[in-house]
Amino acid sequence: MREGRRTAIVGGLARGACAAGLALGLPVALFFLWWVVSAESTNIFLPPLRRIVEAFGQVWLSDIFFRDVVPSLRRLALGYAAALVVGVGVGYVIGRWSVVRALTSPILAYFRVLPAPVMIPVLLVAVGIGDATKLIVIALGAIWPILLNTVDGVRGVDDVQLETAAAFRLPSRTRHGLILRAATPQIFAGARQALGISLIVMVVSEMLMSTDGLGFTVIRFQRTFAIPQMWSGVLLLGVLGFGLAKLFELVERRALRWHRGATGREESW
């Protein structure tokens, strides 16, 4: 039994190492290619990667990280969380009741194609410059993939499950829980899309209406012609996006383990 457990642990570590190698292989190769190709660059706007890496250490491994990056991550987390709560809640109601779906369909069709940055001038007039405006913009950008995928997930719940729950006279709270659980794969699909959108909208909002944050710092470097520092900010954004995507993937794997088991796709990850 102990040998079997040890074998399972070793196998899990091997699979984890293989997955990490696959995930990091292409980024590392591209990074190395960028380093080699740009080594002799004399273009002021396309500096060697060596200078960008040096600027990265000087800028982001200092108090600037706590002054600008941490506030950005806080705004991202709060805006994304608000979009998640509202999107799942409203999406469930729309998907569950056809009358509500018919009433809200024209409004959803309009707002879903409206880019979130377009609302920045309106919010500046209505709310003013501040964290509240940035949080609203982030939430508006992230809410639509979550809401629409929740609607589709709730509508796609198997009627047999609903009829079985009704036949056993399960309480309303239990039925709602069953429906949400069945819609969870769709909800996670929308949440995954929304995470990338949140990061993009966060940067745009900080570039346009902020005095701190990662987006503000990058645009400040650009305006002062601190080009290596500007590129280091772009590099940091890519690292943050990659890290957040992998963190979300880890949460999704754990939360949807039951779904992969039910569909026989345990090894697809």
PDB file of N, CA and C in Angstrom, residues 6 11 42 111-112 136 168 194 239:
ATOM      1  N   ARG A   6       3.470   5.773  -2.909  1.00  0.00           N
ATOM      2  CA  ARG A   6       4.701   6.415  -3.380  1.00  0.00           C
ATOM      3  C   ARG A   6       4.724   6.500  -4.903  1.00  0.00           C
ATOM      4  N   GLY A  11       4.260   9.582  -9.829  1.00  0.00           N
ATOM      5  CA  GLY A  11       3.566   9.782 -11.101  1.00  0.00           C
ATOM      6  C   GLY A  11       2.931  11.147 -11.193  1.00  0.00           C
ATOM      7  N   THR A  42      20.130  48.871 -32.165  1.00  0.00           N
ATOM      8  CA  THR A  42      20.459  50.260 -31.843  1.00  0.00           C
ATOM      9  C   THR A  42      19.240  51.160 -31.976  1.00  0.00           C
ATOM     10  N   PHE A 111     -25.908  46.145 -24.781  1.00  0.00           N
ATOM     11  CA  PHE A 111     -24.774  46.389 -23.897  1.00  0.00           C
ATOM     12  C   PHE A 111     -23.645  45.390 -24.094  1.00  0.00           C
ATOM     13  N   ARG A 112     -23.942  44.201 -24.590  1.00  0.00           N
ATOM     14  CA  ARG A 112     -22.882  43.205 -24.749  1.00  0.00           C
ATOM     15  C   ARG A 112     -21.870  43.605 -25.816  1.00  0.00           C
ATOM     16  N   ILE A 136     -15.856  50.183 -11.655  1.00  0.00           N
ATOM     17  CA  ILE A 136     -17.067  50.030 -12.476  1.00  0.00           C
ATOM     18  C   ILE A 136     -16.698  49.653 -13.903  1.00  0.00           C
ATOM     19  N   PHE A 168     -38.929  14.195  -6.492  1.00  0.00           N
ATOM     20  CA  PHE A 168     -38.529  13.914  -5.118  1.00  0.00           C
ATOM     21  C   PHE A 168     -38.878  15.066  -4.163  1.00  0.00           C
ATOM     22  N   ALA A 194     -13.474  36.371 -18.912  1.00  0.00           N
ATOM     23  CA  ALA A 194     -13.604  37.650 -18.212  1.00  0.00           C
ATOM     24  C   ALA A 194     -12.317  38.052 -17.518  1.00  0.00           C
ATOM     25  N   VAL A 239       3.614  38.713 -17.844  1.00  0.00           N
ATOM     26  CA  VAL A 239       3.869  37.751 -16.766  1.00  0.00           C
ATOM     27  C   VAL A 239       2.653  37.655 -15.846  1.00  0.00           C
TER      28      VAL A 239
END
